[in-house]
Amino acid sequence: MRLGLVIDLDTCVGCHACAVACKEWNTSGITAPLTDYSPYGAQPSGVWFNRIRHFEVGDYPYNKTINFPMSCMHCENAECVTVCPTGASYKRAEDGIVLVDQSKCMGCNYCAWACPYGARELDRVSGTMKKCTLCIDRIYDMEIPEEERQPACVLTCPAHARMFGDIDDPESPVSRAVRERGGYQLMPELDYDPTNHYLPPRVHAPIPTEALKKKAARKVKEWVNRVVER
Amino acid sequence: MHPALAVIFLTLFSGGGFGIAALTAIVNDFQIDGGLSPLQTMVAMILSLVFVTIGMLSSTAHLANPKNAWRAFTRWRTSWLAREGVFAVLYYPFAVLYLIWIFFTGGTHDPIGLILANLAGIIGLVTVFCQGMIYAVLRTIRQWNTPLVPTNFYAMGLATGATVLAAERIIMGAPAKTLVGMALVLLTVSAVLKGIYYFWVSRPRGPSIRTATGFNRSTVRILDQGHTFGTFLTEEFGHTLPAGKARGIKVMMYFFAFALPIVALAAGLALAQTTLAWVAVLSVIFGIGVERWLFFVEAQHVVNLYHGRQQC
Ligand code: SF4
Ligand code: SF4
Ligand code: SF4
């Protein structure tokens, strides 16, 4: 089994709800808390497991905004684990989830240097390294209904841009989505073999926005609008 | 990368300290310049131990949670950082035993003395290799991911050690011709190797913002980093140095790390001037310290691509 996320860059609207839900769940989870530094000050900062960046891809007029959520990719070749001198970082054999044992970590930052995806953040207050746990304290919780045994980010996403599942099983919904939509891994040249995959935006016929023939009713409406405004 | 003083001191001083130990063993093995007297050997080994200890203490100062530092010796099978720790600690008993042996018997190059000296020297050299590998294994930082990094660490550790030993001989008024020659060669070799390194890293290659996001055939620009103020990632990895400024600092580094020590040692030997020997030692430590600072600040982690950098 190889658990991870598949993120749909076509539908992600960049709302940051996944990051907020992550923070809310995990700040009382197994690597809690996710410390904030001066959250109400002029320079708020703190530990997050999930961060969303926003990119512009292509040049005008063929450009597009891509919202880009990133968390730990639970890599198959997790160098972050290899380099850890204390054994605090480990990768679970049964499901591939990469975790940090907070009671063993000495806060040397070396694993964060080894992670290409910026998934690890040092908590200045506890002095330990923190990262996405894939909500391990949710997905195996037999006390909650089965459909809720998913990471907090996946449950909360309003655009259904996040999927959770087993990448090793070729018939799982995540594997099928990767296969059908041409899902890909980030920076494959570094050979970390991340479990998380990204689905590229669908190719649509462009929607013309200029030189549209205006209907008569619309012309009247616009005229009324202008008059009323004055 | 954030050029933390702790890691600069760690690699600078422990590299120099192990260099002193290795060269002390070699000088006494082959009785170069008549070998070191018991007093000179003891001074050299004490200097080596002090240097290594400064390095080790500052490396623990770098930890955010030092109470777990003892665990860092456990994963020596996979982690170069753990291996470095194991060998650095292993160095102490041999270096200290050698010191004690000389103190009580005066035997700098009798069989037992030499065994201890050589073991300390070899363990020191292995530690320097591990130290270089800590950086060289990281595929995320192309400026570090090269065999030139451990090579440079070796060259500079030995050059620092040789400068200290040669200066010690000049200061103590003993013949130092071959030792000074050795230091000059090592300093020159270090300068050349560092030049090769700078040439090698100057060509951009490796991941770009396109491969980082997967949009391989389009231009990609950052619109918003998604955070209000800095994060751990920007603090740790965000540092850069403008090319113009870097060039100026490199010229200064070459002057203090290599040029001045070479001139000062040669002149110190010729004129039997102890002040010049001191100048050589202080200059090489300062110069290699600047080199280490550059080594960290110029390292560009690929996570910067997600904060808008086009190429790392
Ligand atoms: S994304 Fe980073 S932290 Fe997560 S497994 Fe990969 S290398 Fe390790
Ligand atoms: S910061 Fe903690 S988890 Fe990371 S390498 Fe150091 S000891 Fe291991
Ligand atoms: S919650 Fe969903 S739509 Fe919002 S940023 Fe996260 S992945 Fe994108």
XYZ file of C-alpha atoms and ligand atoms in Angstrom:
566
model
C 0.000 0.000 0.000
C 1.213 3.468 -0.846
C -1.070 6.190 0.459
C -0.980 9.717 -0.871
C -2.852 12.591 -2.459
C -3.761 13.455 -6.015
C -4.354 17.157 -6.579
C -6.346 18.489 -9.487
C -4.809 21.703 -10.772
C -7.782 22.102 -13.098
C -10.327 22.624 -10.365
C -8.309 24.001 -7.453
C -9.534 27.542 -6.872
C -6.758 28.479 -4.483
C -9.008 29.131 -1.501
C -6.536 27.866 1.140
C -9.377 26.007 2.874
C -7.329 22.787 2.812
C -4.434 24.486 4.588
C -6.765 25.918 7.218
C -8.537 22.584 7.773
C -5.126 20.912 8.023
C -3.964 23.392 10.610
C -7.151 23.035 12.599
C -7.030 19.247 12.697
C -3.337 18.798 13.221
C -2.810 21.458 15.822
C -4.306 18.912 18.198
C -3.063 15.843 16.295
C -0.107 13.536 16.843
C 2.588 16.144 16.102
C 0.681 18.997 17.729
C 0.786 21.908 18.112
C 1.384 23.817 14.880
C 2.849 26.824 16.626
C 2.102 30.347 15.436
C 4.558 33.182 15.933
C 2.885 36.575 16.546
C -0.307 35.582 14.698
C -1.905 39.000 15.297
C 1.278 41.026 14.883
C 2.660 42.838 11.878
C 4.744 39.831 10.847
C 2.641 36.724 11.363
C 4.348 33.406 10.780
C 4.147 29.830 11.954
C 4.150 26.144 11.145
C 1.924 24.850 8.341
C 1.850 21.388 6.785
C 0.154 22.557 3.633
C 0.867 25.690 1.666
C -0.817 27.005 -1.476
C 1.140 29.032 -3.993
C -0.181 30.781 -7.063
C 1.520 30.768 -10.440
C 0.902 32.339 -13.819
C 1.531 29.819 -16.586
C 1.983 30.933 -20.196
C 2.074 34.424 -21.665
C -0.860 36.773 -22.242
C -3.315 36.139 -23.868
C -2.640 32.431 -23.461
C -1.921 32.660 -19.768
C -3.638 30.968 -16.882
C -3.571 31.186 -13.120
C -2.624 27.912 -11.484
C -3.209 27.456 -7.776
C -0.686 25.066 -6.370
C -1.259 23.332 -3.021
C 1.789 21.490 -1.667
C 2.298 19.253 1.323
C 4.540 16.262 2.021
C 4.559 13.976 -1.025
C 5.395 10.871 1.055
C 8.164 10.084 -1.420
C 9.203 6.529 -2.200
C 12.876 7.597 -2.141
C 12.474 9.771 0.920
C 15.955 11.242 1.349
C 14.618 13.187 4.325
C 14.461 9.849 6.144
C 17.837 8.605 4.888
C 19.716 11.667 6.135
C 18.080 11.894 9.581
C 20.805 11.046 12.116
C 18.507 10.373 15.070
C 15.967 8.054 13.485
C 13.210 10.554 14.298
C 12.142 10.611 10.639
C 10.811 7.344 9.365
C 8.750 5.902 6.536
C 6.111 3.348 7.472
C 6.557 0.065 5.634
C 2.838 -0.748 5.616
C 1.507 2.375 3.880
C 4.497 4.546 2.935
C 3.546 7.444 5.192
C 6.571 9.515 6.274
C 6.439 10.733 9.866
C 8.621 12.502 12.446
C 8.800 11.045 15.945
C 8.651 14.228 18.008
C 10.241 12.553 21.028
C 13.422 11.701 19.086
C 13.961 14.774 16.881
C 16.863 17.063 17.834
C 15.923 19.887 15.461
C 19.014 19.842 13.255
C 17.101 20.873 10.072
C 19.047 18.369 7.973
C 15.875 16.610 6.742
C 14.420 19.953 5.629
C 17.570 20.536 3.577
C 17.029 17.150 1.944
C 13.363 17.772 1.044
C 12.887 19.336 -2.407
C 9.228 20.214 -1.832
C 9.463 22.412 1.250
C 7.307 19.987 3.188
C 9.181 20.175 6.491
C 9.068 23.109 8.860
C 10.889 23.473 12.150
C 8.737 24.455 15.107
C 10.831 27.060 16.920
C 8.972 26.556 20.190
C 9.164 22.766 20.502
C 12.491 22.669 18.637
C 11.328 19.766 16.505
C 10.634 19.168 12.838
C 6.986 19.016 11.765
C 5.301 17.880 8.597
C 2.152 16.457 7.042
C 1.056 13.201 8.676
C -1.531 12.422 5.989
C -3.904 12.732 8.970
C -2.802 9.333 10.168
C -4.917 9.922 13.281
C -8.063 10.215 11.103
C -7.620 7.740 8.294
C -7.299 4.733 10.625
C -9.814 5.933 13.246
C -12.475 3.248 13.517
C -14.621 5.499 15.732
C -15.608 7.832 12.906
C -17.816 6.971 9.903
C -15.922 5.319 7.079
C -16.443 8.150 4.594
C -14.756 10.525 7.031
C -11.593 8.429 7.299
C -9.764 10.793 4.967
C -7.290 13.620 5.487
C -8.860 16.875 6.688
C -7.749 18.748 3.552
C -9.495 16.234 1.261
C -12.751 16.373 3.234
C -12.843 20.138 3.290
C -11.929 21.013 -0.304
C -14.948 22.801 -1.802
C -13.765 22.141 -5.369
C -13.119 18.416 -4.951
C -9.617 19.113 -6.138
C -8.038 16.705 -3.665
C -8.208 12.932 -3.714
C -6.785 10.479 -1.203
C -6.002 6.844 -1.863
C -3.614 4.027 -2.642
C -1.343 4.782 -5.604
C -0.074 1.196 -5.588
C -3.503 -0.235 -6.442
C -3.947 0.316 -10.205
C -7.756 0.304 -9.885
C -8.038 2.785 -7.032
C -9.753 6.081 -7.939
C -6.479 7.970 -7.470
C -4.519 5.653 -9.779
C -7.262 5.816 -12.359
C -7.352 9.615 -12.228
C -3.582 9.753 -12.669
C -3.774 7.392 -15.610
C -6.693 9.053 -17.347
C -5.740 12.671 -16.760
C -1.992 12.370 -17.283
C -1.116 12.972 -13.644
C 2.531 13.740 -12.972
C 5.110 14.085 -10.195
C 7.010 17.289 -9.391
C 10.738 17.566 -10.221
C 11.070 13.958 -11.393
C 14.725 14.645 -12.263
C 15.606 14.553 -8.557
C 14.347 10.967 -8.390
C 12.506 11.190 -5.066
C 9.538 9.367 -6.644
C 6.865 11.332 -4.755
C 3.580 9.526 -4.091
C 1.480 12.667 -4.519
C 0.570 13.380 -8.122
C -0.765 16.500 -9.829
C -3.429 16.473 -12.523
C -2.769 19.111 -15.197
C -5.492 21.562 -16.231
C -7.879 20.174 -18.850
C -7.476 21.611 -22.333
C -10.594 23.582 -23.210
C -11.476 25.399 -26.397
C -10.756 29.052 -25.614
C -13.795 31.092 -24.634
C -13.812 34.308 -26.695
C -13.985 37.347 -24.477
C -13.514 40.154 -26.981
C -15.548 41.132 -30.061
C -18.673 39.382 -28.799
C -21.784 40.320 -30.690
C -23.985 42.092 -28.186
C -27.658 41.219 -28.107
C -30.186 44.048 -28.315
C -31.574 43.359 -24.863
C -28.099 43.548 -23.404
C -27.467 46.869 -25.139
C -30.618 48.299 -23.587
C -29.599 46.979 -20.172
C -26.199 48.562 -20.406
C -27.705 51.864 -21.457
C -30.105 51.770 -18.496
C -27.213 50.983 -16.180
C -25.278 53.957 -17.410
C -28.225 56.298 -17.063
C -29.070 55.097 -13.575
C -25.505 55.500 -12.465
C -25.624 59.158 -13.389
C 20.857 28.986 2.453
C 20.974 30.686 5.786
C 24.689 30.984 6.661
C 24.384 29.974 10.328
C 27.509 30.824 12.306
C 27.257 27.450 14.069
C 27.689 25.366 10.913
C 30.377 27.714 9.593
C 32.360 27.241 12.827
C 31.714 23.501 12.815
C 33.220 22.844 9.395
C 35.909 25.540 9.698
C 37.357 24.578 13.077
C 36.852 20.842 13.071
C 38.280 20.678 9.528
C 41.353 22.623 10.671
C 41.646 20.593 13.885
C 41.587 17.272 12.061
C 44.041 18.705 9.527
C 46.471 19.504 12.367
C 46.131 15.975 13.778
C 46.654 14.266 10.415
C 49.708 16.391 9.600
C 51.201 15.930 13.066
C 51.049 12.176 12.468
C 52.629 12.508 9.028
C 55.392 14.841 10.227
C 56.274 12.477 13.058
C 55.967 9.380 10.851
C 58.553 10.611 8.407
C 60.468 12.880 10.798
C 59.941 15.794 8.424
C 62.226 18.700 9.380
C 63.540 16.463 12.132
C 60.072 15.683 13.467
C 58.167 17.601 16.140
C 59.667 17.705 19.627
C 57.480 16.330 22.446
C 56.525 19.875 23.465
C 55.683 20.879 19.879
C 53.654 17.708 19.377
C 51.741 18.364 22.569
C 51.001 21.949 21.568
C 49.851 20.735 18.152
C 47.572 18.055 19.602
C 46.111 20.467 22.159
C 45.415 22.963 19.364
C 43.795 20.189 17.347
C 41.598 19.167 20.286
C 40.624 22.792 20.971
C 39.705 23.355 17.311
C 37.660 20.153 17.111
C 35.908 20.959 20.378
C 34.987 24.476 19.201
C 33.506 22.823 16.110
C 31.564 20.209 18.049
C 30.207 22.683 20.606
C 29.017 25.087 17.942
C 27.339 22.233 16.080
C 25.278 21.425 19.170
C 24.477 25.115 19.513
C 22.856 24.835 16.090
C 20.305 22.268 17.312
C 16.820 23.433 18.200
C 16.330 20.540 20.623
C 19.809 19.594 21.916
C 18.502 17.248 24.603
C 18.095 14.619 21.874
C 21.602 15.178 20.476
C 22.826 11.826 21.835
C 20.447 10.101 19.443
C 22.417 11.508 16.517
C 24.895 8.622 16.787
C 22.263 5.953 16.202
C 21.627 6.127 12.433
C 25.218 5.754 11.228
C 24.114 3.106 8.735
C 22.300 5.645 6.553
C 23.113 9.193 7.670
C 26.408 10.976 6.999
C 25.602 13.355 9.816
C 25.448 10.422 12.229
C 28.693 9.003 10.815
C 30.394 12.349 11.270
C 29.288 12.391 14.899
C 30.515 8.846 15.543
C 33.979 9.454 14.069
C 34.356 12.884 15.666
C 33.746 11.341 19.089
C 36.010 8.390 18.292
C 38.803 10.862 17.590
C 38.960 12.067 21.190
C 40.281 8.935 22.977
C 43.133 8.466 20.493
C 44.146 12.119 20.467
C 43.998 12.337 24.258
C 45.899 9.043 24.719
C 48.633 10.272 22.383
C 48.874 13.452 24.430
C 49.106 11.490 27.682
C 51.657 9.075 26.192
C 53.950 11.935 25.157
C 53.500 13.685 28.481
C 54.687 10.639 30.460
C 57.168 9.032 28.054
C 58.135 11.796 25.627
C 57.647 9.223 22.860
C 56.453 11.215 19.847
C 57.552 8.605 17.344
C 58.096 5.360 19.202
C 55.796 2.541 17.988
C 52.997 3.134 20.494
C 53.108 6.896 20.026
C 52.987 6.547 16.268
C 50.098 4.068 16.375
C 48.071 6.504 18.488
C 49.034 9.489 16.327
C 48.171 7.745 13.097
C 44.875 6.391 14.387
C 43.873 9.876 15.550
C 44.950 11.312 12.198
C 43.107 8.715 10.124
C 39.910 9.019 12.178
C 40.168 12.777 11.738
C 40.461 12.435 7.973
C 37.492 10.048 7.863
C 35.469 12.612 9.839
C 36.323 15.328 7.319
C 35.110 13.031 4.539
C 31.807 12.439 6.373
C 31.493 16.181 6.865
C 31.869 16.818 3.159
C 29.387 14.062 2.341
C 26.754 15.649 4.598
C 26.519 18.379 1.967
C 27.482 16.414 -1.140
C 24.601 13.911 -0.870
C 21.885 16.568 -1.071
C 20.358 16.449 -4.532
C 18.237 19.437 -3.553
C 21.224 21.833 -3.635
C 23.217 21.542 -6.818
C 26.037 23.772 -5.520
C 26.714 21.082 -2.916
C 25.838 17.938 -4.816
C 29.335 17.340 -6.183
C 32.436 15.336 -5.207
C 34.274 18.669 -5.290
C 32.744 19.478 -1.898
C 34.495 16.749 0.149
C 37.616 17.375 -1.955
C 37.551 21.049 -1.023
C 36.919 20.223 2.628
C 40.005 17.995 2.617
C 42.220 20.490 0.863
C 41.228 23.338 3.147
C 41.323 21.314 6.360
C 44.836 20.136 5.553
C 45.929 23.597 4.388
C 44.704 25.129 7.649
C 46.432 22.380 9.637
C 49.689 22.805 7.728
C 49.639 26.572 8.189
C 49.130 26.174 11.938
C 51.928 23.569 12.234
C 54.386 25.573 10.135
C 53.590 28.717 12.109
C 54.047 26.837 15.358
C 57.519 25.716 14.265
C 58.491 29.236 13.234
C 57.189 30.665 16.500
C 59.009 28.010 18.547
C 62.188 28.653 16.576
C 62.617 25.169 15.118
C 63.624 24.337 11.526
C 60.479 24.628 9.403
C 61.634 24.642 5.806
C 59.824 21.502 4.594
C 56.793 22.261 6.765
C 56.431 25.728 5.291
C 56.872 24.232 1.827
C 54.133 21.706 2.590
C 51.814 24.490 3.785
C 52.476 26.556 0.665
C 51.692 23.586 -1.593
C 48.492 22.745 0.297
C 47.334 26.366 0.281
C 47.967 26.598 -3.464
C 46.179 23.309 -4.136
C 43.185 24.527 -2.075
C 43.055 27.768 -4.011
C 43.095 25.902 -7.333
C 40.456 23.383 -6.219
C 38.204 26.174 -5.008
C 38.651 27.842 -8.392
C 37.597 24.618 -10.128
C 34.582 24.458 -7.849
C 33.536 28.031 -8.614
C 33.919 27.409 -12.312
C 31.832 24.247 -12.046
C 28.948 25.761 -10.092
C 28.748 28.916 -12.191
C 26.921 27.158 -15.018
C 23.182 27.014 -14.337
C 21.672 23.556 -14.585
C 19.306 21.373 -12.591
C 15.653 21.930 -11.765
C 13.817 25.026 -12.947
C 10.472 26.551 -12.033
C 9.066 24.594 -15.006
C 10.066 21.142 -13.809
C 9.145 22.161 -10.257
C 5.553 22.856 -11.315
C 5.349 20.402 -14.209
C 4.533 23.032 -16.846
C 7.540 22.105 -18.897
C 6.629 23.912 -22.093
C 5.350 27.231 -20.790
C 6.760 30.197 -18.995
C 5.907 30.036 -15.321
C 5.907 33.023 -12.979
C 4.995 33.317 -9.332
C 1.885 35.389 -8.654
C 1.689 34.962 -4.899
C 3.775 32.963 -2.456
C 0.666 32.342 -0.380
C 1.990 33.614 2.944
C 1.802 37.052 4.545
C 5.255 37.258 6.069
C 8.265 34.909 6.002
C 8.120 31.206 6.760
C 10.654 28.682 7.994
C 11.365 27.954 4.342
C 12.127 31.544 3.370
C 14.250 32.091 6.485
C 16.269 28.914 6.027
C 16.600 28.801 2.252
C 15.803 32.278 0.959
C 19.254 33.887 1.289
C 21.117 34.960 -1.834
C 24.079 37.087 -2.717
C 24.072 39.455 -5.728
C 26.719 38.366 -8.244
C 28.674 41.632 -8.031
C 28.900 41.533 -4.262
C 29.817 37.830 -4.359
C 32.728 38.554 -6.670
C 34.130 41.195 -4.332
C 33.847 38.886 -1.319
C 35.521 36.066 -3.255
C 38.484 38.279 -4.079
C 38.774 39.161 -0.398
C 38.437 35.464 0.509
C 41.255 34.493 -1.872
C 43.448 37.176 -0.380
C 42.968 36.184 3.261
C 42.603 32.420 2.835
C 45.461 31.801 0.422
C 47.531 34.776 -0.751
C 48.318 36.403 2.596
C 49.117 33.135 4.451
C 51.424 32.045 1.619
C 53.340 35.331 1.658
C 53.370 35.583 5.451
C 54.634 32.026 5.944
C 57.361 32.365 3.316
C 58.494 35.729 4.658
C 58.153 34.539 8.257
C 60.496 31.649 7.502
C 62.996 33.751 5.575
C 63.117 36.575 8.126
C 62.507 34.354 11.197
C 59.642 36.683 12.092
C 57.159 35.177 14.576
C 54.613 37.973 14.010
C 54.288 36.942 10.380
C 53.575 33.368 11.452
C 50.741 34.622 13.659
C 49.433 36.698 10.757
C 49.389 33.575 8.547
C 47.339 31.579 11.080
C 44.784 34.293 11.793
C 44.476 35.128 8.122
C 43.885 31.530 7.018
C 41.213 30.988 9.684
C 39.444 34.209 8.767
C 39.769 33.509 5.039
C 38.480 29.941 5.194
C 35.690 31.206 7.459
C 34.648 33.627 4.707
C 34.870 30.746 2.223
C 32.483 28.706 4.381
C 30.104 31.647 4.655
C 30.055 31.880 0.858
C 29.577 28.121 0.618
C 26.359 28.404 2.603
C 24.967 31.673 1.332
C 25.512 30.738 -2.324
C 23.787 27.361 -2.007
C 20.405 27.592 -3.721
C 17.872 25.061 -2.486
C 15.270 23.964 -5.053
C 12.417 24.991 -2.751
C 13.177 28.559 -3.867
C 11.598 27.615 -7.198
C 8.247 27.503 -5.412
C 8.880 31.029 -4.177
C 9.415 32.355 -7.674
C 13.049 31.748 -8.583
C 13.337 30.575 -12.198
C 16.412 28.369 -11.896
C 18.452 27.004 -9.034
S 8.040 15.521 0.337
Fe 9.899 15.977 1.487
S 9.371 15.439 3.587
Fe 7.860 14.440 2.298
S 8.712 12.379 1.938
Fe 9.353 13.680 0.211
S 11.365 14.421 0.812
Fe 10.402 13.660 2.679
S 15.439 17.819 12.367
Fe 14.749 15.986 13.495
S 13.748 14.708 11.947
Fe 14.986 16.214 10.829
S 16.971 15.241 10.449
Fe 17.180 16.378 12.385
S 16.652 14.898 13.988
Fe 15.901 14.036 12.036
S -9.216 23.522 -0.507
Fe -9.217 22.636 -2.574
S -9.650 24.385 -3.922
Fe -9.049 25.253 -1.924
S -6.814 25.562 -2.144
Fe -7.079 23.526 -1.215
S -7.067 22.113 -2.982
Fe -7.407 24.181 -3.800
